[in-house]
Every structure is written in C-alpha cells, then in structure tokens.
Amino acid sequence: MALMTGEEYVESMRNMKLNVYMFGEKIDNVVDNPVLRPSLNSVKATYGLAQLPEYEDLMTVTLEDGRKINRFANIHRNTDDLIKKVKMQRLCGQKTASCFQRCVGMDAFNAVWSTTYEIDKKYSTHYHENFKSYLRMVQDRDFTVDGAMTDPKGDRSLAPHAQPDLDLYLRVVEQREDGIVVRGAKAHQTGIINSQEVIVMPTVAMGPEDKDFAVSFAVPTDAEGITMIIGRQSCDTRKLEGSSMDVGNSEFGGVEALVVFDDVFVPNDRIFLNGEHEFAGMLVERFAGYHRQSYGGCKVGVGDVLIGAAALAADYNGVPKASHIKDKLIEMVHLNETLYCCGIACSAEGTPTESGNYLIDLLLANVCKQNVTRYPYEIARLAEDIAGGFMVTAPSEKDLRSPVVGPMVEKYLKGTAGVSTENRLKILRLIENLTLGTAAVGYRTESMHGAGSPQAQRIMISRQGNIGKKKELAKEIAKIRD
C-alpha cells in the first residue's frame, strides 16, 4: 500500500470502533467531535507533510527493499536517520504548534526492535520475528501506533507484585495456548484515540516476582476490552463555543487518555515480551532514551511558533525596538536552539545495537530531556512577559462581535496603527493557548513529566556520567599517583 494521504488517514480512523468516554458520556463519533478533532488534525498533518516533495527527505524513508514508508514507522539504521528524525519532529511542531502524537510509537518501535533481538538471543524465543512481521504490517498500511508505557503505579513505594490492587500495573492474568490475557491500565496516553494500534511496554525495571508484569505486545486500539477515558485540558470546552479566536489554535491540538485493558486477549504472534523480567529494564531505558531525544525536536518546533507569536505581540504592542524586548526574544531563541543542539548531539553520537538499529547516546539524550524540563517554562514566561496582561483578561470574540460592546473592545484594545484589534487578540490567544490553555499540556507539563520526570533523567545522568573517568583525568593532569 502507498503512503496514506491525510484524508485517507481520517477515513481509516472513522472506520475504527473505539470505546471512548469523555465528560461521563460515550463518544460514538470521535473523528468529528469538536473537542477531539483538533488532535486528529495534528496526526493528519504528518500524513499531509509526507505527500509534499519539499519534505520528502525528512518525512519519508525508502527501505532497502524499495518500499517507501513514513519516517514515523522507520527503524533507525544510522546516525543520519536519528538526525532526520529530530529535524522531522521540529518541522511537525512548527506546522501544528501542538503534539502530533506519532513520536511515542516510533520510539517504541526502535526500543522493541533491539530488545526483542536480545531476548531471542538468550532464550531462543520468537519475539523479534513477531515484531518484524508486525512492523511490516504497520509500515505497509501506514498506521499510526500509540506507545503505552506508563502504568498508574498506585503506591509508588511498592513493587508491582506488592500492590494491594495488582491491576495498578498492567499484567498477564491468563496464559493460553493461543496467546495471553492482560488486565490493567496505561495513563497519559497521548494520541491513542487517533491511532489504529497500540504497543504496550512495561513501565519499570522488574525482578523475578514481577514476571507477570513484564509484558510487551501490540493490539488494535478498538480491541475488545479496551476503554479510553479522555483527560481534561485547561480551556478544553472553549472548542464547543464556536469561536476560533478564543481557542487560540483552532485547527490543531493534542489529547490524552487513561486507557483501561479489561481482560484483553493478545494472540501469540503479537507478543514481544512475556515474563522475561530481566529485559523489562532494558526496554524501558531504551524507549526512554529515544523519547527524550524526541523532545529535542518536537518541543523546539512548538517553541519556534511561540517565539514568533511573542515577536508579533511585541510588534502589535508597538514595542519591537525596545532593548529589553529584543533581549528577551534573543534569550528565547538561545534556549530553544540549545534544546535542538541536544537533540542533534545525542543523535549524531548514536551507536549500533546488536540488532543493527541505532541507539542514541543515552547520556546526551537524558541531558536533552533534563533541559526540556526547564527551558520551555522560561520561554513561556518570557512570552507572557512580552505579551502583557491582555493575554488573559481580553474579552471574548462574542464581545468583539457584539453591536453593543464590540465598538468599545475595538477602540480600547487597539494596539499599534495598521494592526487590527482582531489580529492583536488572535496572537494573544495563541500565546495563551501555548502557555496556559490546551496546548500547555504538551508544551509545559509534558515537557516536565513526559518521557520520565526530571529525577528519572538525573538518575540516568548519574549512571552514565562516568565520574570515575573524570577523576582519573584530573589526577593525570595534577600528577597524582595513588
């Protein structure tokens, strides 16, 4: 099958029979729901960009067997693949100013690819062949795949097997001749309602007593027993008010869900890990590394839009030449490009795994994500500083259109000459959307906790920082002989 167009992708999702709940009600038509549609549009954009000749090199890959696939379904074969991944993510962030939701599946592909190879090498299992067959299907059908790693975790001081309620970590509850049955949940599932498939992975390193929780597999997102409960976002119901201005970004957005697996059956050929507990940590670490690399691309692209919006707000406020405004914009660019440098660096320093695909430099990937937990917050703060208070106190679009108070809004919220009040309000609402509204889920809080919390990166930096080697370097220079 050829690469899907954006419209073909939308129709493929329309044919899915997803079990989705939002605001306490079942959503029968997920595709056309006004709250959810912007998130679908963001994924649709990744298909549309892959159709354009000017983005072909970034958005697509031609495999050795001649098949042309979307890069989001690629297995990285060299450092050039890793670098182009980050550049593609920046492009998608620039075009949507939101989470475009396909990174987690791509990162899961590459982590599962190498981990299954090493499990098979030790145990003579067939997980790698299972995964290769599955991936080919995804590539040939140009599917979007959600990656599900984060369990609710319950009492985080307890291991999975020690939880009072064992369902708080997803686990195998039945081993059958033809497959397994799993139960539990995955939280914070960005874009799962816009995916045809989901890959499930364990969320922590595990010991022998946790072997039932050491499971990885793939199922269709409309498999029997899967329920998706949509998460709330700040300002989400503005999408129901019919005002594109008040939404800030009317076309694109993101969405998250709590996904419950209630005795879901997984056939044998879709199982990639089943009880080999010592490999759970490897899978988690590799996935986390790839996903921390991703943030050096996607958040940078969204940051580009936010910087541009802040610069426009300065223009519309009549202060583009003020020295402190120029300095703040320079700082925003500096911080944003620093994140990009980290994403490119960990990619350029990538190395091959035993399976042949390339893994990023894990230390630099964790440094990248550690910076992402900080810099977008400062970029957002500076954008709010430049925008001014009307970003959050301006009247609604209905007030602007009102025959009674509209002329007052038009008169008193006017900025510099030559710029309409409407355009000034539009750019302020975009900044609000990115820093405080629905897009703040992806740009702010996800920057903090997505791909692991800040402490998770610090633990990995501590492990990989090689302080012992650095001590030896200092001793050599200081001529110290123990």
Protein backbone atom coordinates (compact mmCIF):
# COMPACT_ATOMS: atom_id res chain seq x y z
CA MET A 1 0.00 0.00 0.00
CA ALA A 2 1.21 3.51 -0.81
CA LEU A 3 1.58 6.22 1.82
CA MET A 4 -1.82 7.35 3.03
CA THR A 5 -2.98 10.88 2.36
CA GLY A 6 -4.33 12.94 5.22
CA GLU A 7 -7.91 12.33 4.13
CA GLU A 8 -7.33 8.59 3.81
CA TYR A 9 -5.98 8.58 7.35
CA VAL A 10 -9.09 10.38 8.63
CA GLU A 11 -11.34 7.86 6.92
CA SER A 12 -9.33 4.97 8.36
CA MET A 13 -9.94 6.35 11.85
CA ARG A 14 -13.62 6.84 11.07
CA ASN A 15 -13.84 3.09 10.47
CA MET A 16 -12.42 2.26 13.91
CA LYS A 17 -14.84 1.17 16.65
CA LEU A 18 -13.13 2.86 19.58
CA ASN A 19 -14.62 2.72 23.07
CA VAL A 20 -14.09 6.33 24.19
CA TYR A 21 -15.63 8.26 27.11
CA MET A 22 -15.47 12.00 27.76
CA PHE A 23 -17.33 14.10 30.32
CA GLY A 24 -19.04 10.92 31.53
CA GLU A 25 -20.56 10.02 28.16
CA LYS A 26 -19.61 7.57 25.42
CA ILE A 27 -18.36 9.31 22.29
CA ASP A 28 -19.68 7.45 19.26
CA ASN A 29 -18.11 9.76 16.66
CA VAL A 30 -14.59 10.52 17.81
CA VAL A 31 -13.46 11.85 14.42
CA ASP A 32 -15.94 14.74 14.21
CA ASN A 33 -16.20 15.65 17.89
CA PRO A 34 -15.25 19.37 18.19
CA VAL A 35 -13.21 18.83 21.36
CA LEU A 36 -11.24 15.93 19.88
CA ARG A 37 -10.97 16.85 16.19
CA PRO A 38 -8.00 19.24 16.54
CA SER A 39 -5.91 16.37 17.92
CA LEU A 40 -6.83 14.23 14.91
CA ASN A 41 -5.82 17.11 12.63
CA SER A 42 -2.35 17.14 14.17
CA VAL A 43 -1.82 13.50 13.23
CA LYS A 44 -3.38 14.12 9.83
CA ALA A 45 -0.70 16.77 9.25
CA THR A 46 2.04 14.13 9.50
CA TYR A 47 0.41 12.32 6.58
CA GLY A 48 -0.06 15.50 4.57
CA LEU A 49 3.54 16.62 5.01
CA ALA A 50 4.76 13.23 3.78
CA GLN A 51 2.95 13.88 0.47
CA LEU A 52 4.84 17.12 -0.24
CA PRO A 53 8.02 16.90 -2.37
CA GLU A 54 9.79 19.61 -0.35
CA TYR A 55 9.55 17.49 2.82
CA GLU A 56 10.04 14.04 1.27
CA ASP A 57 13.58 13.63 2.59
CA LEU A 58 12.53 14.34 6.18
CA MET A 59 9.07 12.77 6.27
CA THR A 60 9.69 9.54 4.35
CA VAL A 61 12.26 6.74 4.09
CA THR A 62 12.91 4.39 1.19
CA LEU A 63 13.90 1.00 2.61
CA GLU A 64 16.44 -1.40 1.14
CA ASP A 65 13.63 -3.50 -0.34
CA GLY A 66 12.30 -0.46 -2.21
CA ARG A 67 9.30 0.25 -0.01
CA LYS A 68 8.68 3.93 0.74
CA ILE A 69 7.37 4.48 4.27
CA ASN A 70 6.56 7.35 6.60
CA ARG A 71 9.58 8.10 8.79
CA PHE A 72 7.37 7.67 11.85
CA ALA A 73 7.42 3.92 11.07
CA ASN A 74 11.17 3.71 10.49
CA ILE A 75 13.85 1.67 12.23
CA HIS A 76 16.92 3.91 12.54
CA ARG A 77 19.80 2.34 10.61
CA ASN A 78 22.42 5.07 11.05
CA THR A 79 23.04 8.43 12.70
CA ASP A 80 21.60 10.20 9.66
CA ASP A 81 18.24 8.54 10.42
CA LEU A 82 18.46 9.72 14.03
CA ILE A 83 19.25 13.29 12.99
CA LYS A 84 16.49 13.40 10.38
CA LYS A 85 14.05 12.14 13.00
CA VAL A 86 14.73 15.21 15.17
CA LYS A 87 14.51 17.54 12.18
CA MET A 88 11.20 15.96 11.15
CA GLN A 89 9.83 16.44 14.65
CA ARG A 90 10.81 20.10 14.65
CA LEU A 91 9.06 20.57 11.32
CA CYS A 92 5.86 18.92 12.59
CA GLY A 93 5.95 21.08 15.72
CA GLN A 94 6.30 24.19 13.58
CA LYS A 95 3.35 23.21 11.40
CA THR A 96 0.94 22.26 14.21
CA ALA A 97 2.10 24.16 17.34
CA SER A 98 0.93 21.11 19.27
CA CYS A 99 1.72 17.46 19.96
CA PHE A 100 1.40 15.48 16.72
CA GLN A 101 1.29 12.22 18.65
CA ARG A 102 3.27 9.78 16.49
CA CYS A 103 6.67 10.04 18.22
CA VAL A 104 5.88 7.62 21.02
CA GLY A 105 5.05 4.82 18.59
CA MET A 106 8.22 5.44 16.57
CA ASP A 107 10.30 5.37 19.75
CA ALA A 108 8.58 2.17 20.87
CA PHE A 109 9.38 0.52 17.51
CA ASN A 110 13.08 1.12 17.87
CA ALA A 111 13.24 0.10 21.54
CA VAL A 112 11.24 -3.10 20.97
CA TRP A 113 13.25 -3.94 17.84
CA SER A 114 16.60 -4.16 19.63
CA THR A 115 15.28 -5.56 22.91
CA THR A 116 13.40 -8.45 21.27
CA TYR A 117 16.56 -9.34 19.34
CA GLU A 118 18.49 -9.70 22.57
CA ILE A 119 15.73 -11.66 24.32
CA ASP A 120 15.63 -14.11 21.43
CA LYS A 121 19.42 -14.45 21.55
CA LYS A 122 19.26 -15.51 25.21
CA TYR A 123 16.07 -17.59 25.27
CA SER A 124 15.55 -18.70 21.64
CA THR A 125 12.12 -17.10 21.69
CA HIS A 126 10.42 -15.69 18.59
CA TYR A 127 9.69 -12.17 19.77
CA HIS A 128 11.93 -10.44 17.23
CA GLU A 129 10.32 -12.26 14.31
CA ASN A 130 6.91 -11.43 15.78
CA PHE A 131 7.85 -7.80 15.91
CA LYS A 132 9.39 -7.69 12.43
CA SER A 133 6.17 -9.10 10.97
CA TYR A 134 4.09 -6.66 12.98
CA LEU A 135 6.22 -3.68 11.94
CA ARG A 136 5.99 -4.62 8.27
CA MET A 137 2.20 -4.61 8.57
CA VAL A 138 2.29 -1.16 10.19
CA GLN A 139 4.63 0.19 7.52
CA ASP A 140 2.66 -1.26 4.61
CA ARG A 141 -0.66 0.03 5.94
CA ASP A 142 0.87 3.36 7.05
CA PHE A 143 -0.68 3.10 10.50
CA THR A 144 -0.30 5.42 13.45
CA VAL A 145 0.70 3.45 16.56
CA ASP A 146 0.44 4.62 20.15
CA GLY A 147 3.16 3.58 22.59
CA ALA A 148 1.83 2.75 26.05
CA MET A 149 4.37 2.59 28.87
CA THR A 150 3.15 4.48 31.95
CA ASP A 151 1.11 2.50 34.48
CA PRO A 152 -0.96 4.23 37.18
CA LYS A 153 1.55 2.74 39.70
CA GLY A 154 -0.61 3.04 42.83
CA ASP A 155 1.68 3.14 45.88
CA ARG A 156 4.98 4.05 44.25
CA SER A 157 6.97 2.77 47.22
CA LEU A 158 5.83 -0.77 46.34
CA ALA A 159 6.89 -3.06 43.51
CA PRO A 160 4.20 -4.17 41.02
CA HIS A 161 3.67 -7.56 42.68
CA ALA A 162 3.32 -5.90 46.12
CA GLN A 163 0.50 -3.52 45.22
CA PRO A 164 -2.74 -4.00 47.20
CA ASP A 165 -4.52 -3.82 43.85
CA LEU A 166 -2.45 -5.71 41.30
CA ASP A 167 -4.29 -4.06 38.40
CA LEU A 168 -2.41 -0.80 39.04
CA TYR A 169 0.37 -2.27 36.90
CA LEU A 170 -0.73 -3.94 33.67
CA ARG A 171 -0.11 -7.66 33.83
CA VAL A 172 -0.79 -11.06 32.32
CA VAL A 173 -3.72 -12.72 34.08
CA GLU A 174 -4.02 -15.80 31.88
CA GLN A 175 -1.60 -17.81 29.75
CA ARG A 176 -3.39 -19.58 26.91
CA GLU A 177 -2.19 -21.88 24.17
CA ASP A 178 -3.04 -19.28 21.54
CA GLY A 179 -1.96 -16.17 23.47
CA ILE A 180 -2.32 -14.24 26.72
CA VAL A 181 -4.97 -12.22 28.51
CA VAL A 182 -3.92 -8.92 30.09
CA ARG A 183 -5.50 -6.60 32.62
CA GLY A 184 -4.59 -3.15 33.93
CA ALA A 185 -4.31 0.38 32.60
CA LYS A 186 -1.94 2.82 30.92
CA ALA A 187 -2.09 6.51 31.81
CA HIS A 188 -1.26 9.73 29.93
CA GLN A 189 -1.80 8.09 26.55
CA THR A 190 -1.26 10.95 24.14
CA GLY A 191 -2.99 10.37 20.82
CA ILE A 192 -4.27 6.85 21.42
CA ILE A 193 -7.72 7.80 20.15
CA ASN A 194 -6.04 8.81 16.87
CA SER A 195 -4.07 5.55 16.50
CA GLN A 196 -5.06 2.33 14.79
CA GLU A 197 -2.74 0.26 17.00
CA VAL A 198 -1.11 0.40 20.43
CA ILE A 199 2.19 -1.12 21.58
CA VAL A 200 2.25 -1.83 25.32
CA MET A 201 5.53 -1.91 27.27
CA PRO A 202 6.43 -2.33 30.96
CA THR A 203 6.99 0.88 32.88
CA VAL A 204 9.82 -0.02 35.30
CA ALA A 205 12.69 -2.48 35.72
CA MET A 206 11.40 -5.68 37.32
CA GLY A 207 12.52 -8.61 39.43
CA PRO A 208 11.51 -12.31 39.33
CA GLU A 209 8.40 -11.71 41.43
CA ASP A 210 7.18 -9.20 38.83
CA LYS A 211 7.39 -11.52 35.83
CA ASP A 212 3.63 -11.34 35.18
CA PHE A 213 4.03 -7.58 34.74
CA ALA A 214 6.98 -7.94 32.34
CA VAL A 215 4.91 -7.94 29.17
CA SER A 216 5.01 -6.20 25.82
CA PHE A 217 2.57 -6.66 22.96
CA ALA A 218 0.52 -4.90 20.29
CA VAL A 219 -3.25 -4.87 19.72
CA PRO A 220 -5.68 -2.76 17.68
CA THR A 221 -6.96 0.21 19.64
CA ASP A 222 -10.52 -0.99 19.17
CA ALA A 223 -9.79 -4.47 20.57
CA GLU A 224 -12.46 -5.88 22.85
CA GLY A 225 -11.88 -4.86 26.47
CA ILE A 226 -10.12 -1.53 25.82
CA THR A 227 -11.76 1.61 27.22
CA MET A 228 -10.33 5.12 26.76
CA ILE A 229 -11.25 7.92 29.17
CA ILE A 230 -10.32 11.37 27.84
CA GLY A 231 -8.31 13.65 30.14
CA ARG A 232 -9.34 17.24 30.86
CA GLN A 233 -7.32 20.12 29.48
CA SER A 234 -7.36 23.74 30.52
CA CYS A 235 -9.85 25.68 28.35
CA ASP A 236 -10.93 22.50 26.53
CA THR A 237 -14.63 23.39 26.39
CA ARG A 238 -13.86 26.61 24.53
CA LYS A 239 -13.85 24.35 21.47
CA LEU A 240 -17.60 23.91 21.97
CA GLU A 241 -18.31 27.65 21.88
CA GLY A 242 -17.87 28.17 18.14
CA SER A 243 -15.09 30.75 18.45
CA SER A 244 -11.87 30.01 16.61
CA MET A 245 -10.27 33.14 18.10
CA ASP A 246 -10.86 32.21 21.73
CA VAL A 247 -9.42 28.74 21.20
CA GLY A 248 -6.09 30.22 20.10
CA ASN A 249 -5.19 27.32 17.80
CA SER A 250 -8.43 26.28 16.16
CA GLU A 251 -7.06 23.65 13.78
CA PHE A 252 -4.55 21.62 15.79
CA GLY A 253 -4.24 20.20 19.30
CA GLY A 254 -3.43 17.17 21.41
CA VAL A 255 -5.39 14.75 23.57
CA GLU A 256 -4.59 12.33 26.40
CA ALA A 257 -6.47 9.37 27.80
CA LEU A 258 -6.48 6.86 30.62
CA VAL A 259 -6.66 3.51 28.83
CA VAL A 260 -8.11 0.50 30.65
CA PHE A 261 -7.33 -3.03 29.47
CA ASP A 262 -10.08 -5.24 30.89
CA ASP A 263 -9.07 -8.83 30.12
CA VAL A 264 -7.81 -8.08 26.62
CA PHE A 265 -6.70 -11.07 24.56
CA VAL A 266 -3.33 -10.88 22.77
CA PRO A 267 -2.51 -13.57 20.17
CA ASN A 268 0.91 -15.22 20.26
CA ASP A 269 2.22 -13.52 17.13
CA ARG A 270 1.70 -10.08 18.71
CA ILE A 271 3.64 -10.79 21.92
CA PHE A 272 7.11 -9.22 22.24
CA LEU A 273 7.90 -9.92 25.93
CA ASN A 274 6.19 -12.36 28.26
CA GLY A 275 7.79 -12.97 31.64
CA GLU A 276 11.46 -12.38 30.78
CA HIS A 277 11.61 -9.85 33.61
CA GLU A 278 15.31 -9.03 33.34
CA PHE A 279 14.69 -7.38 29.95
CA ALA A 280 11.98 -5.03 31.22
CA GLY A 281 14.57 -2.51 32.39
CA MET A 282 16.39 -2.61 29.04
CA LEU A 283 13.17 -1.91 27.15
CA VAL A 284 12.24 0.94 29.49
CA GLU A 285 15.70 2.51 29.30
CA ARG A 286 15.92 2.34 25.53
CA PHE A 287 12.43 3.65 24.95
CA ALA A 288 13.01 6.47 27.42
CA GLY A 289 16.26 7.37 25.66
CA TYR A 290 14.63 7.58 22.25
CA HIS A 291 11.71 9.57 23.62
CA ARG A 292 13.99 12.00 25.46
CA GLN A 293 15.78 12.57 22.15
CA SER A 294 12.38 13.30 20.56
CA TYR A 295 11.79 16.25 22.84
CA GLY A 296 14.80 17.98 21.31
CA GLY A 297 12.75 18.18 18.11
CA CYS A 298 9.03 18.45 18.83
CA LYS A 299 9.25 20.97 21.69
CA VAL A 300 11.66 23.07 19.66
CA GLY A 301 9.20 23.27 16.77
CA VAL A 302 6.42 24.41 19.08
CA GLY A 303 8.89 26.82 20.68
CA ASP A 304 9.53 28.33 17.23
CA VAL A 305 5.83 29.17 16.97
CA LEU A 306 5.70 30.61 20.48
CA ILE A 307 8.75 32.80 19.83
CA GLY A 308 7.15 34.03 16.63
CA ALA A 309 3.90 34.78 18.44
CA ALA A 310 5.76 36.72 21.15
CA ALA A 311 7.60 38.74 18.49
CA LEU A 312 4.30 39.54 16.77
CA ALA A 313 2.77 40.57 20.10
CA ALA A 314 5.68 42.99 20.55
CA ASP A 315 5.04 44.38 17.06
CA TYR A 316 1.32 44.77 17.73
CA ASN A 317 2.01 46.41 21.09
CA GLY A 318 4.31 48.89 19.38
CA VAL A 319 7.50 47.90 21.20
CA PRO A 320 9.56 45.77 18.77
CA LYS A 321 12.56 48.10 19.06
CA ALA A 322 12.64 48.24 22.86
CA SER A 323 16.00 46.87 24.01
CA HIS A 324 14.54 44.68 26.74
CA ILE A 325 12.10 43.12 24.24
CA LYS A 326 14.92 42.35 21.83
CA ASP A 327 16.93 40.82 24.65
CA LYS A 328 14.04 38.60 25.75
CA LEU A 329 13.49 37.33 22.21
CA ILE A 330 17.21 36.60 21.89
CA GLU A 331 17.07 34.62 25.13
CA MET A 332 14.05 32.66 23.90
CA VAL A 333 15.88 31.75 20.70
CA HIS A 334 19.02 30.84 22.65
CA LEU A 335 17.11 28.47 24.93
CA ASN A 336 15.16 26.91 22.07
CA GLU A 337 18.23 26.28 19.93
CA THR A 338 20.05 24.82 22.93
CA LEU A 339 17.34 22.15 23.14
CA TYR A 340 17.75 21.49 19.43
CA CYS A 341 21.52 21.19 19.85
CA CYS A 342 20.96 18.50 22.48
CA GLY A 343 18.59 16.58 20.22
CA ILE A 344 21.03 16.70 17.32
CA ALA A 345 24.04 15.86 19.51
CA CYS A 346 22.60 12.70 21.04
CA SER A 347 21.61 11.63 17.52
CA ALA A 348 25.00 12.31 15.95
CA GLU A 349 26.68 10.32 18.73
CA GLY A 350 24.40 7.31 18.23
CA THR A 351 25.80 3.77 18.00
CA PRO A 352 24.52 0.46 16.60
CA THR A 353 22.85 -2.14 18.79
CA GLU A 354 23.35 -5.90 18.35
CA SER A 355 20.20 -5.95 16.22
CA GLY A 356 21.64 -3.40 13.79
CA ASN A 357 19.42 -0.42 14.53
CA TYR A 358 20.95 2.70 16.05
CA LEU A 359 20.56 3.87 19.64
CA ILE A 360 21.11 7.48 20.58
CA ASP A 361 23.81 8.45 23.07
CA LEU A 362 21.85 7.84 26.27
CA LEU A 363 23.76 10.35 28.40
CA LEU A 364 23.19 13.17 25.92
CA ALA A 365 19.54 12.16 25.42
CA ASN A 366 18.97 12.45 29.15
CA VAL A 367 20.74 15.83 29.21
CA CYS A 368 18.42 16.88 26.37
CA LYS A 369 15.30 15.95 28.30
CA GLN A 370 16.63 17.46 31.55
CA ASN A 371 16.93 20.79 29.71
CA VAL A 372 13.44 20.32 28.28
CA THR A 373 12.09 20.16 31.85
CA ARG A 374 13.32 23.75 32.30
CA TYR A 375 13.73 25.78 29.13
CA PRO A 376 10.16 25.69 27.75
CA TYR A 377 8.98 27.09 31.08
CA GLU A 378 11.37 30.02 30.74
CA ILE A 379 10.43 30.53 27.09
CA ALA A 380 6.77 30.55 28.13
CA ARG A 381 7.48 33.02 30.94
CA LEU A 382 9.23 35.39 28.57
CA ALA A 383 6.38 35.08 26.05
CA GLU A 384 3.88 36.01 28.76
CA ASP A 385 6.11 38.91 29.79
CA ILE A 386 6.22 40.27 26.25
CA ALA A 387 2.53 39.67 25.53
CA GLY A 388 1.19 41.59 28.52
CA GLY A 389 -1.88 41.16 30.68
CA PHE A 390 -4.48 41.25 27.91
CA MET A 391 -3.37 37.74 27.03
CA VAL A 392 -5.56 36.53 29.89
CA THR A 393 -8.02 39.35 30.50
CA ALA A 394 -9.17 40.23 26.98
CA PRO A 395 -12.91 39.86 26.31
CA SER A 396 -14.23 37.03 24.17
CA GLU A 397 -14.77 37.00 20.44
CA LYS A 398 -18.51 37.33 21.06
CA ASP A 399 -17.82 40.61 22.86
CA LEU A 400 -15.74 41.78 19.93
CA ARG A 401 -18.63 40.96 17.56
CA SER A 402 -21.30 42.46 19.84
CA PRO A 403 -23.11 45.50 18.40
CA VAL A 404 -23.23 46.99 21.90
CA VAL A 405 -19.77 46.42 23.42
CA GLY A 406 -17.89 45.44 20.27
CA PRO A 407 -17.01 49.03 19.34
CA MET A 408 -15.64 49.53 22.87
CA VAL A 409 -13.45 46.42 22.62
CA GLU A 410 -12.32 47.54 19.17
CA LYS A 411 -11.42 51.02 20.45
CA TYR A 412 -9.76 50.24 23.75
CA LEU A 413 -7.84 47.11 22.80
CA LYS A 414 -6.33 48.68 19.72
CA GLY A 415 -2.54 48.41 19.56
CA THR A 416 -0.18 49.93 17.04
CA ALA A 417 -1.50 51.63 13.92
CA GLY A 418 -2.02 49.36 10.94
CA VAL A 419 -2.84 46.28 13.03
CA SER A 420 -6.45 45.40 13.67
CA THR A 421 -7.70 44.75 17.18
CA GLU A 422 -8.86 41.36 15.95
CA ASN A 423 -5.36 40.34 14.86
CA ARG A 424 -3.90 41.56 18.13
CA LEU A 425 -6.39 39.43 20.05
CA LYS A 426 -5.70 36.40 17.85
CA ILE A 427 -1.99 36.41 18.60
CA LEU A 428 -2.59 36.92 22.31
CA ARG A 429 -4.97 33.95 22.35
CA LEU A 430 -2.36 31.81 20.60
CA ILE A 431 0.16 32.66 23.30
CA GLU A 432 -2.46 31.85 25.93
CA ASN A 433 -3.15 28.52 24.22
CA LEU A 434 0.51 27.54 24.26
CA THR A 435 1.34 28.68 27.78
CA LEU A 436 -1.90 28.22 29.73
CA GLY A 437 -4.52 26.59 27.51
CA THR A 438 -4.95 23.19 25.89
CA ALA A 439 -1.53 23.21 24.20
CA ALA A 440 0.17 23.82 27.58
CA VAL A 441 -0.40 20.12 28.26
CA GLY A 442 2.14 19.31 25.58
CA TYR A 443 4.44 22.30 25.83
CA ARG A 444 4.70 22.75 29.59
CA THR A 445 3.60 19.81 31.77
CA GLU A 446 4.56 17.18 29.20
CA SER A 447 7.96 18.86 28.99
CA MET A 448 8.27 18.22 32.72
CA HIS A 449 6.92 14.67 33.05
CA GLY A 450 6.75 13.18 29.55
CA ALA A 451 9.42 10.52 28.85
CA GLY A 452 10.06 10.43 32.59
CA SER A 453 10.17 13.02 35.33
CA PRO A 454 13.24 15.24 35.89
CA GLN A 455 14.51 12.89 38.59
CA ALA A 456 14.46 9.97 36.15
CA GLN A 457 16.87 11.82 33.89
CA ARG A 458 19.11 12.78 36.79
CA ILE A 459 19.37 9.13 37.81
CA MET A 460 20.41 8.19 34.28
CA ILE A 461 22.87 11.09 34.08
CA SER A 462 24.39 9.91 37.36
CA ARG A 463 24.76 6.37 35.99
CA GLN A 464 26.23 7.40 32.67
CA GLY A 465 28.22 10.48 33.64
CA ASN A 466 31.34 8.40 34.39
CA ILE A 467 32.61 10.47 37.32
CA GLY A 468 35.32 7.87 37.92
CA LYS A 469 36.84 8.51 34.50
CA LYS A 470 36.73 12.25 35.11
CA LYS A 471 38.59 11.76 38.41
CA GLU A 472 41.30 9.88 36.56
CA LEU A 473 41.62 12.73 34.06
CA ALA A 474 42.05 15.23 36.90
CA LYS A 475 44.62 13.02 38.64
CA GLU A 476 46.63 12.72 35.46
CA ILE A 477 46.74 16.48 34.91
CA ALA A 478 47.56 17.12 38.60
CA LYS A 479 50.26 14.39 38.55
CA ILE A 480 48.62 12.49 41.40
CA ARG A 481 49.89 8.95 41.93
CA ASP A 482 47.89 6.83 44.38
